[in-house]
Short mmCIF file of C-alpha atoms and ligand atoms in Angstrom, two decimals:
data_model
loop_
_atom_site.label_atom_id
_atom_site.label_comp_id
_atom_site.label_asym_id
_atom_site.label_seq_id
_atom_site.Cartn_x
_atom_site.Cartn_y
_atom_site.Cartn_z
CA MET A 260 -81.84 -38.24 9.40
CA SER A 261 -82.32 -40.28 12.80
CA GLN A 262 -84.00 -43.26 13.21
CA PHE A 263 -86.31 -41.66 15.39
CA THR A 264 -87.15 -38.88 12.94
CA THR A 265 -87.43 -41.66 9.95
CA HIS A 266 -89.40 -44.02 11.70
CA ASN A 267 -93.08 -44.07 11.08
CA PHE A 268 -95.31 -44.63 14.51
CA ALA A 269 -98.54 -44.74 12.77
CA SER A 270 -100.73 -47.36 14.76
CA GLN A 271 -98.05 -48.46 17.17
CA LYS A 272 -97.84 -48.54 20.71
CA VAL A 273 -94.78 -46.41 21.74
CA LEU A 274 -93.40 -46.82 25.28
CA VAL A 275 -91.61 -44.09 26.14
CA ARG A 276 -88.86 -43.40 29.03
CA VAL A 277 -89.34 -40.05 30.28
CA ASP A 278 -87.44 -37.90 32.85
CA PHE A 279 -90.72 -36.35 34.55
CA ASN A 280 -89.06 -35.99 37.97
CA VAL A 281 -90.33 -32.38 38.57
CA PRO A 282 -90.04 -30.36 41.74
CA LEU A 283 -93.67 -29.63 43.14
CA ASP A 284 -94.54 -27.50 45.74
CA GLU A 285 -96.69 -28.60 49.42
CA ASN A 286 -99.92 -28.22 47.07
CA PHE A 287 -98.61 -30.24 44.23
CA ASN A 288 -97.94 -27.40 42.04
CA ILE A 289 -95.01 -28.08 39.62
CA THR A 290 -92.61 -25.12 40.24
CA ASP A 291 -90.11 -25.81 37.36
CA ASP A 292 -91.58 -27.88 34.31
CA THR A 293 -88.76 -27.89 32.14
CA ARG A 294 -88.08 -31.63 32.04
CA MET A 295 -91.48 -32.16 30.73
CA LYS A 296 -91.69 -29.37 27.93
CA ALA A 297 -87.95 -30.85 26.62
CA THR A 298 -89.70 -34.24 25.73
CA ILE A 299 -92.72 -32.82 24.19
CA PRO A 300 -91.56 -32.80 20.86
CA THR A 301 -90.53 -36.35 20.97
CA ILE A 302 -94.34 -37.26 22.14
CA LYS A 303 -95.67 -35.12 19.44
CA LYS A 304 -93.70 -36.25 16.44
CA ILE A 305 -95.11 -40.07 17.60
CA LEU A 306 -98.55 -38.39 17.88
CA SER A 307 -98.50 -36.70 14.52
CA ASP A 308 -97.64 -40.19 13.04
CA GLY A 309 -100.79 -41.70 14.30
CA GLY A 310 -98.90 -43.35 17.17
CA LYS A 311 -100.06 -44.11 20.49
CA VAL A 312 -97.98 -43.15 23.30
CA ILE A 313 -97.17 -44.89 26.37
CA LEU A 314 -95.24 -42.69 29.08
CA MET A 315 -93.14 -44.18 31.92
CA SER A 316 -91.09 -42.41 34.19
CA HIS A 317 -89.59 -42.40 38.05
CA PHE A 318 -91.01 -39.35 40.38
CA GLY A 319 -88.74 -38.76 43.43
CA ARG A 320 -87.13 -41.09 45.73
CA PRO A 321 -90.32 -43.36 47.14
CA LYS A 322 -88.80 -45.94 49.93
CA ASP A 323 -92.04 -48.06 50.63
CA GLY A 324 -94.21 -48.40 47.49
CA PRO A 325 -97.02 -46.61 46.38
CA THR A 326 -96.80 -43.12 48.32
CA ASP A 327 -99.50 -40.13 47.14
CA LYS A 328 -96.76 -37.47 47.62
CA TYR A 329 -94.78 -39.69 44.65
CA SER A 330 -97.51 -40.10 42.36
CA LEU A 331 -97.54 -39.04 38.97
CA LYS A 332 -101.01 -38.66 38.88
CA HIS A 333 -100.19 -34.78 39.86
CA LEU A 334 -98.73 -34.33 36.68
CA VAL A 335 -101.54 -35.33 34.52
CA LYS A 336 -103.13 -31.73 34.31
CA HIS A 337 -100.29 -30.00 33.00
CA LEU A 338 -99.22 -32.84 30.80
CA TYR A 339 -102.40 -32.43 29.16
CA GLU A 340 -102.05 -28.54 29.03
CA LEU A 341 -98.70 -29.16 27.46
CA LEU A 342 -99.74 -31.31 24.68
CA ASN A 343 -102.49 -29.13 24.16
CA SER A 344 -101.58 -25.72 24.56
CA SER A 345 -101.58 -23.75 21.06
CA ALA A 346 -97.86 -23.57 20.96
CA ALA A 347 -97.25 -27.56 21.26
CA SER A 348 -100.30 -28.40 19.21
CA ALA A 349 -98.57 -29.95 15.89
CA SER A 350 -101.82 -31.81 14.55
CA SER A 351 -105.44 -30.34 13.86
CA ALA A 352 -106.70 -33.67 15.41
CA GLY A 353 -108.28 -31.43 18.41
CA ASP A 354 -107.51 -32.61 21.94
CA THR A 355 -104.83 -35.11 22.61
CA LYS A 356 -106.56 -37.36 25.46
CA VAL A 357 -104.39 -38.11 28.37
CA PHE A 358 -105.04 -41.32 30.49
CA PHE A 359 -103.30 -42.20 33.63
CA VAL A 360 -103.30 -45.61 35.49
CA ASP A 361 -102.05 -46.02 39.14
CA ASP A 362 -99.67 -48.97 38.24
CA CYS A 363 -96.98 -49.13 35.50
CA ILE A 364 -97.17 -53.38 34.91
CA GLY A 365 -100.52 -55.66 35.64
CA SER A 366 -103.27 -56.35 34.01
CA GLN A 367 -105.33 -52.61 34.20
CA ALA A 368 -102.01 -50.92 32.71
CA GLY A 369 -102.19 -53.75 30.02
CA MET A 370 -105.70 -53.44 29.17
CA THR A 371 -105.49 -49.06 28.98
CA ALA A 372 -102.24 -49.55 26.90
CA GLU A 373 -104.26 -52.12 24.54
CA MET A 374 -107.37 -49.76 24.26
CA LEU A 375 -105.39 -46.47 23.47
CA ARG A 376 -106.09 -45.31 19.94
CA PRO A 377 -103.73 -43.36 17.62
CA GLY A 378 -103.06 -39.83 19.01
CA GLU A 379 -103.90 -40.84 22.53
CA VAL A 380 -101.83 -40.59 25.41
CA LEU A 381 -101.33 -42.94 28.80
CA LEU A 382 -99.07 -42.10 31.39
CA LEU A 383 -98.03 -44.95 34.07
CA GLU A 384 -97.73 -44.81 37.67
CA ASN A 385 -94.31 -44.15 39.31
CA LEU A 386 -92.01 -46.73 38.57
CA ARG A 387 -89.92 -46.57 41.39
CA PHE A 388 -93.04 -47.78 43.33
CA TYR A 389 -91.72 -51.10 42.59
CA LYS A 390 -88.29 -51.80 44.24
CA GLU A 391 -87.30 -53.80 40.86
CA GLU A 392 -86.76 -50.45 38.71
CA GLU A 393 -83.72 -49.39 40.56
CA LYS A 394 -82.43 -52.88 40.99
CA GLY A 395 -82.75 -53.50 37.25
CA ASP A 396 -84.57 -56.49 37.32
CA GLU A 397 -85.17 -58.34 34.35
CA VAL A 398 -88.66 -59.65 34.87
CA PHE A 399 -90.06 -56.28 35.63
CA ALA A 400 -88.47 -55.12 32.59
CA GLU A 401 -90.02 -57.70 30.49
CA LYS A 402 -93.14 -56.99 32.21
CA LEU A 403 -93.03 -53.33 31.03
CA SER A 404 -91.57 -54.11 27.38
CA LYS A 405 -94.93 -56.19 26.86
CA LEU A 406 -96.54 -52.89 26.88
CA GLY A 407 -95.33 -51.17 23.58
CA ASP A 408 -94.31 -52.07 20.30
CA VAL A 409 -91.54 -50.06 20.07
CA TYR A 410 -89.19 -48.58 22.99
CA VAL A 411 -87.65 -45.03 22.96
CA ASN A 412 -85.58 -43.71 25.34
CA ASP A 413 -86.05 -39.88 26.03
CA ALA A 414 -84.45 -39.83 29.40
CA PHE A 415 -81.15 -38.42 29.61
CA GLY A 416 -81.07 -37.39 32.63
CA THR A 417 -81.12 -40.86 34.07
CA ALA A 418 -79.12 -42.58 31.28
CA HIS A 419 -76.14 -43.32 33.85
CA ARG A 420 -78.38 -45.51 35.39
CA ALA A 421 -78.66 -49.38 34.72
CA HIS A 422 -82.14 -49.46 35.65
CA ALA A 423 -85.04 -51.52 34.50
CA SER A 424 -86.71 -49.13 32.39
CA THR A 425 -83.52 -47.02 31.22
CA ALA A 426 -81.50 -50.12 30.03
CA VAL A 427 -82.37 -53.51 30.78
CA ILE A 428 -85.75 -53.18 29.18
CA ALA A 429 -83.86 -52.54 25.70
CA LYS A 430 -83.22 -56.25 25.25
CA PHE A 431 -86.49 -56.98 24.64
CA PHE A 432 -86.80 -54.75 21.64
CA ALA A 433 -84.98 -56.07 18.16
CA ALA A 434 -82.77 -52.97 16.58
CA ASP A 435 -85.18 -51.29 14.52
CA LYS A 436 -87.77 -51.17 17.54
CA LYS A 437 -85.71 -49.29 19.88
CA MET A 438 -84.44 -46.21 19.52
CA PHE A 439 -83.51 -42.32 21.40
CA GLY A 440 -86.21 -39.78 21.23
CA LEU A 441 -85.24 -35.99 19.99
CA LEU A 442 -84.15 -34.68 23.30
CA MET A 443 -81.55 -38.03 24.09
CA GLU A 444 -80.53 -37.55 20.64
CA GLY A 445 -79.76 -33.97 20.94
CA GLU A 446 -77.88 -34.54 24.49
CA VAL A 447 -76.07 -37.61 22.96
CA SER A 448 -75.14 -35.64 19.73
CA SER A 449 -73.90 -32.46 21.46
CA ALA A 450 -71.67 -34.52 24.04
CA GLU A 451 -70.26 -36.61 21.59
CA LYS A 452 -69.31 -33.45 19.44
CA VAL A 453 -67.74 -32.25 22.22
CA LEU A 454 -65.86 -35.39 23.29
CA HIS A 455 -65.08 -36.96 19.90
CA GLN A 456 -65.17 -34.49 17.21
CA SER A 457 -63.86 -31.05 19.35
CA GLU A 458 -62.70 -28.33 17.10
CA ARG A 459 -59.55 -26.84 18.82
CA PRO A 460 -58.99 -25.04 21.06
CA PHE A 461 -61.09 -26.68 23.11
CA THR A 462 -61.58 -25.27 26.79
CA ALA A 463 -63.26 -26.73 29.66
CA ILE A 464 -64.72 -24.54 32.21
CA ILE A 465 -64.95 -26.49 35.41
CA GLY A 466 -66.15 -24.99 38.43
CA GLY A 467 -68.44 -25.55 41.96
CA ALA A 468 -67.40 -26.58 45.25
CA LYS A 469 -65.62 -29.83 45.53
CA VAL A 470 -62.51 -31.12 43.64
CA SER A 471 -63.69 -34.56 44.70
CA ASP A 472 -66.71 -34.44 42.58
CA LYS A 473 -64.67 -33.29 39.57
CA ILE A 474 -61.43 -35.20 39.61
CA LEU A 475 -62.68 -37.74 37.08
CA ILE A 476 -63.67 -35.41 34.84
CA ILE A 477 -61.02 -33.17 34.63
CA GLU A 478 -58.53 -36.24 34.36
CA ASN A 479 -60.50 -37.62 31.04
CA LEU A 480 -60.55 -33.80 29.86
CA LEU A 481 -56.74 -33.60 30.26
CA GLU A 482 -56.51 -36.13 27.37
CA LYS A 483 -58.91 -33.78 25.20
CA ALA A 484 -58.76 -30.36 26.18
CA THR A 485 -56.17 -27.52 25.17
CA ASP A 486 -57.17 -25.47 28.17
CA ILE A 487 -58.73 -26.02 31.59
CA ILE A 488 -60.10 -23.39 33.48
CA ILE A 489 -60.83 -23.97 37.22
CA GLY A 490 -62.97 -21.51 39.34
CA GLY A 491 -65.34 -21.56 42.08
CA GLY A 492 -64.64 -23.27 45.73
CA MET A 493 -62.67 -26.10 43.97
CA ALA A 494 -59.78 -23.64 42.67
CA TYR A 495 -58.49 -22.91 46.51
CA THR A 496 -57.33 -26.68 46.71
CA PHE A 497 -55.17 -25.86 43.88
CA MET A 498 -53.81 -22.65 45.21
CA LYS A 499 -52.90 -24.40 48.58
CA ALA A 500 -51.51 -27.15 46.70
CA ARG A 501 -49.46 -24.65 44.66
CA GLY A 502 -48.24 -23.17 48.11
CA GLY A 503 -50.72 -20.07 48.19
CA LYS A 504 -52.70 -18.73 51.42
CA ILE A 505 -56.04 -19.32 50.93
CA GLY A 506 -57.29 -17.94 54.41
CA ASN A 507 -60.69 -19.90 55.27
CA SER A 508 -61.41 -20.80 51.84
CA LEU A 509 -63.01 -24.03 50.95
CA CYS A 510 -60.44 -26.57 50.63
CA GLU A 511 -60.10 -30.40 50.69
CA ASP A 512 -57.07 -31.14 52.15
CA ASP A 513 -57.49 -34.67 51.51
CA ARG A 514 -57.00 -33.89 47.93
CA LEU A 515 -54.08 -31.36 47.91
CA GLN A 516 -51.99 -34.44 46.18
CA THR A 517 -54.41 -35.31 43.91
CA ALA A 518 -54.37 -31.38 42.77
CA VAL A 519 -50.75 -31.38 42.36
CA GLU A 520 -50.80 -34.70 40.35
CA ILE A 521 -53.41 -33.18 37.66
CA LEU A 522 -51.38 -29.70 37.71
CA ALA A 523 -48.29 -32.06 37.17
CA LYS A 524 -50.17 -33.82 34.04
CA ALA A 525 -51.37 -30.78 32.31
CA THR A 526 -47.86 -29.85 32.02
CA ALA A 527 -46.73 -32.88 30.86
CA LYS A 528 -49.42 -33.17 28.41
CA GLY A 529 -49.11 -29.52 27.27
CA VAL A 530 -52.96 -28.62 28.50
CA SER A 531 -52.90 -25.22 30.10
CA ILE A 532 -54.31 -24.92 33.64
CA HIS A 533 -55.72 -21.67 34.43
CA LEU A 534 -56.32 -20.99 37.98
CA PRO A 535 -57.87 -17.61 39.20
CA GLU A 536 -55.60 -14.67 39.51
CA ASP A 537 -57.86 -12.64 42.03
CA SER A 538 -60.90 -13.55 43.85
CA VAL A 539 -63.27 -11.76 45.38
CA ILE A 540 -62.71 -12.19 49.01
CA ALA A 541 -65.52 -12.12 51.97
CA ASP A 542 -65.24 -12.05 56.02
CA LYS A 543 -68.12 -14.04 56.11
CA PHE A 544 -70.37 -16.69 54.17
CA ASP A 545 -72.87 -14.26 53.75
CA ALA A 546 -74.87 -12.07 51.38
CA ALA A 547 -73.98 -9.16 53.44
CA ALA A 548 -70.42 -9.65 53.89
CA ASN A 549 -67.67 -7.32 53.93
CA THR A 550 -65.56 -7.86 50.48
CA GLU A 551 -62.37 -7.11 48.91
CA ILE A 552 -60.30 -7.83 45.95
CA ARG A 553 -57.19 -9.93 46.54
CA PRO A 554 -54.48 -12.36 44.98
CA SER A 555 -56.08 -15.84 45.19
CA ASP A 556 -52.73 -16.79 46.90
CA ALA A 557 -52.77 -14.41 49.84
CA ILE A 558 -55.91 -14.60 51.64
CA PRO A 559 -55.97 -13.20 54.81
CA ASP A 560 -56.98 -15.53 57.54
CA GLY A 561 -60.71 -15.14 58.59
CA TRP A 562 -61.51 -14.39 54.88
CA MET A 563 -62.90 -16.61 52.37
CA GLY A 564 -62.49 -16.36 48.20
CA LEU A 565 -66.14 -16.16 47.57
CA ASP A 566 -65.89 -15.52 43.33
CA ILE A 567 -63.34 -15.08 41.07
CA GLY A 568 -61.81 -11.47 40.67
CA PRO A 569 -61.82 -9.05 37.88
CA LYS A 570 -58.24 -9.92 36.41
CA ALA A 571 -59.36 -13.70 36.62
CA VAL A 572 -62.48 -12.74 34.79
CA GLY A 573 -60.35 -10.94 32.01
CA ILE A 574 -57.73 -13.66 31.52
CA PHE A 575 -60.64 -16.49 31.77
CA SER A 576 -62.83 -14.08 28.89
CA GLU A 577 -59.53 -14.09 26.85
CA VAL A 578 -59.25 -17.88 26.95
CA ILE A 579 -62.70 -18.44 26.13
CA ASN A 580 -63.28 -15.84 23.27
CA ASN A 581 -60.21 -17.63 21.72
CA SER A 582 -61.87 -21.25 21.91
CA LYS A 583 -63.44 -23.33 18.69
CA THR A 584 -65.38 -26.02 21.47
CA ILE A 585 -66.26 -25.22 25.06
CA LEU A 586 -67.73 -27.22 27.71
CA TRP A 587 -69.09 -25.58 30.97
CA ASN A 588 -70.00 -27.31 34.14
CA GLY A 589 -70.11 -25.57 37.58
CA PRO A 590 -70.39 -21.75 38.72
CA MET A 591 -67.28 -19.53 39.30
CA GLY A 592 -68.47 -18.27 42.72
CA VAL A 593 -71.38 -18.41 45.12
CA PHE A 594 -73.54 -17.00 42.40
CA GLU A 595 -76.32 -17.33 44.46
CA MET A 596 -75.67 -14.01 46.25
CA GLU A 597 -75.38 -11.06 44.45
CA LYS A 598 -71.98 -10.02 45.52
CA PHE A 599 -70.18 -12.89 44.55
CA GLN A 600 -72.17 -13.57 40.86
CA ASN A 601 -69.88 -11.28 38.77
CA GLY A 602 -67.56 -14.04 38.17
CA THR A 603 -70.36 -16.46 37.03
CA LYS A 604 -72.17 -13.94 34.79
CA SER A 605 -69.16 -12.66 33.30
CA ILE A 606 -67.94 -16.35 31.87
CA ALA A 607 -71.41 -16.71 31.35
CA LEU A 608 -71.32 -13.82 28.86
CA ALA A 609 -67.76 -14.88 27.35
CA VAL A 610 -69.36 -18.19 26.76
CA ALA A 611 -72.27 -16.70 24.74
CA ASP A 612 -70.07 -14.00 23.03
CA ALA A 613 -67.35 -16.92 21.51
CA THR A 614 -70.64 -18.73 20.54
CA SER A 615 -71.71 -15.82 18.43
CA LYS A 616 -68.46 -16.22 16.70
CA GLY A 617 -68.79 -19.76 15.92
CA ALA A 618 -67.69 -21.56 18.67
CA PHE A 619 -69.83 -24.61 19.63
CA SER A 620 -70.78 -24.53 23.33
CA LEU A 621 -72.04 -26.92 26.13
CA VAL A 622 -73.45 -26.19 29.45
CA GLY A 623 -74.44 -28.55 31.84
CA GLY A 624 -74.72 -29.47 35.38
CA GLY A 625 -77.54 -27.96 37.34
CA ASP A 626 -76.02 -24.97 38.96
CA SER A 627 -74.24 -23.85 35.25
CA VAL A 628 -77.72 -24.64 33.59
CA ALA A 629 -79.28 -22.55 36.41
CA ALA A 630 -77.13 -19.75 36.15
CA VAL A 631 -77.21 -19.11 32.24
CA ASN A 632 -81.17 -19.54 32.97
CA GLN A 633 -80.58 -16.48 35.44
CA PHE A 634 -78.45 -14.53 33.23
CA TYR A 635 -81.10 -15.06 30.56
CA LEU A 636 -78.38 -16.55 28.17
CA ALA A 637 -79.73 -20.09 27.71
CA ASP A 638 -80.58 -19.06 24.16
CA LYS A 639 -77.20 -17.88 23.33
CA VAL A 640 -75.22 -20.87 23.65
CA SER A 641 -75.10 -23.94 21.45
CA TYR A 642 -76.77 -26.61 24.13
CA VAL A 643 -78.01 -26.72 27.41
CA SER A 644 -77.43 -30.29 28.96
CA THR A 645 -80.67 -31.33 31.09
CA GLY A 646 -78.92 -34.15 32.81
CA GLY A 647 -76.60 -33.29 35.42
CA GLY A 648 -75.31 -36.54 37.07
CA ALA A 649 -75.49 -38.21 33.57
CA MET A 650 -73.33 -35.44 31.76
CA LEU A 651 -70.99 -35.52 34.27
CA GLU A 652 -70.43 -39.47 33.75
CA TYR A 653 -70.11 -39.01 30.03
CA PHE A 654 -67.58 -36.40 30.12
CA GLU A 655 -65.78 -38.82 32.86
CA GLY A 656 -65.21 -41.17 29.93
CA LYS A 657 -67.89 -43.36 31.19
CA GLU A 658 -70.29 -45.43 28.98
CA LEU A 659 -73.88 -44.77 30.24
CA PRO A 660 -75.80 -47.59 30.52
CA GLY A 661 -78.96 -46.19 29.11
CA ILE A 662 -77.18 -45.22 25.55
CA ALA A 663 -75.40 -48.55 25.50
CA ALA A 664 -78.47 -50.53 26.00
CA VAL A 665 -80.31 -48.78 22.90
CA LYS A 666 -77.15 -48.73 20.84
CA SER A 667 -76.48 -52.40 21.02
P1 AMP B 749 -71.39 -28.20 42.58
O1 AMP B 749 -72.36 -28.67 42.86
O2 AMP B 749 -70.00 -28.80 42.92
O3 AMP B 749 -71.37 -27.62 41.08
O4 AMP B 749 -70.99 -26.63 43.19
C1 AMP B 749 -72.11 -25.48 43.33
C2 AMP B 749 -72.17 -24.88 44.16
O5 AMP B 749 -70.66 -23.97 44.69
C3 AMP B 749 -72.87 -23.10 44.28
O6 AMP B 749 -73.83 -23.67 45.30
C4 AMP B 749 -71.81 -22.38 44.73
O7 AMP B 749 -72.34 -21.63 45.35
C5 AMP B 749 -70.91 -23.33 45.29
N1 AMP B 749 -69.67 -22.38 44.90
C6 AMP B 749 -69.13 -21.74 44.31
N2 AMP B 749 -68.07 -21.15 44.46
C7 AMP B 749 -67.66 -21.09 45.72
C8 AMP B 749 -66.83 -20.89 46.56
N3 AMP B 749 -65.68 -19.95 46.18
N4 AMP B 749 -66.97 -21.00 48.09
C9 AMP B 749 -68.00 -21.79 48.72
N5 AMP B 749 -68.90 -21.96 47.61
C10 AMP B 749 -68.66 -22.20 46.43
#
């Protein structure tokens, strides 16, 4: 049982760092509430114990202090609905009240926090209206800390930032008064399972556009994985590094040497790197382009590889099928266009299939998460991570400040 689950929050003011950085349309309607929903179980547990919840979050990237567009007031109504919908309602105590103050420190925030009653929620204004938040300012962090008796970090999406509310604040709470929320616990334990307790064979599937974004993760995984599948646009830099002809496919010429080194390291360590044998090639980057199937190392000039081909799908699926641990970050092709989504969809299905046979699978990174959602496979994998950048840095082997601060 975890520290959060066993803690009794009755009558305590619980300061919860959440990630409510959701997208809004021009009328301030939330277009994707996944991040808000993900933290509702944490809030519910505190409320059902009889605790008082004080929520703090960043929202967008305001440049010059308070800006209406970036006010968290736009989220209050939806938060109320999420907390009071019949599916979410855990207690029989009736309506959960949600208050809002247009500041995150200062007398009004302090007074409203003091006046909260058990079972009530207070949402503070956007932390980033203060420059001190991103600077990790200690004085600001201490002011925030005064609002709560207990600090709960449930914002995995910002765990890689050493900001005032995500890391620095933790030093103002004793070890038994700071902890992860349920979302953060799930993220950390899934990531730890993959990186430190992986059952072998362990396959990492790395895709997406750029090699430069994924070098560190590949290098770290060379120490852990048995197999690394490389797909997406970044595969063509590797193809060219091996002497292939890649036409107009995406390529980072300044990373060719890195690709050569990664391939050599993998051989030395006995890690199998799988590159796509064939590709779906197109005569332009367009949903209506003409397409053909060609070997990935024999792409004619004027054509570009925009998805992995059928042979690659077969080989990759077999590797995935034989795996006991799977980590997936990045799509296999331009899955946003129907003509180039077969690779990503097939790999998603293979991961789901392996999971149903007992493998542990973790999917993370914005585009791979979008892909499993698009193909309705999110509940067929073991864990879908909410933190793109944080997850990437975790698997690069870095210590995340938001995790370290709570653990220390
Ligand atoms: P990333 O953010 O690096 O994970 O890259 C995701 C993006 O890579 C998606 O928008 C894909 O459309 C794009 N992508 C995947 N494969 C290719 C490819 N073969 N050529 C160009 N872009 C690609």
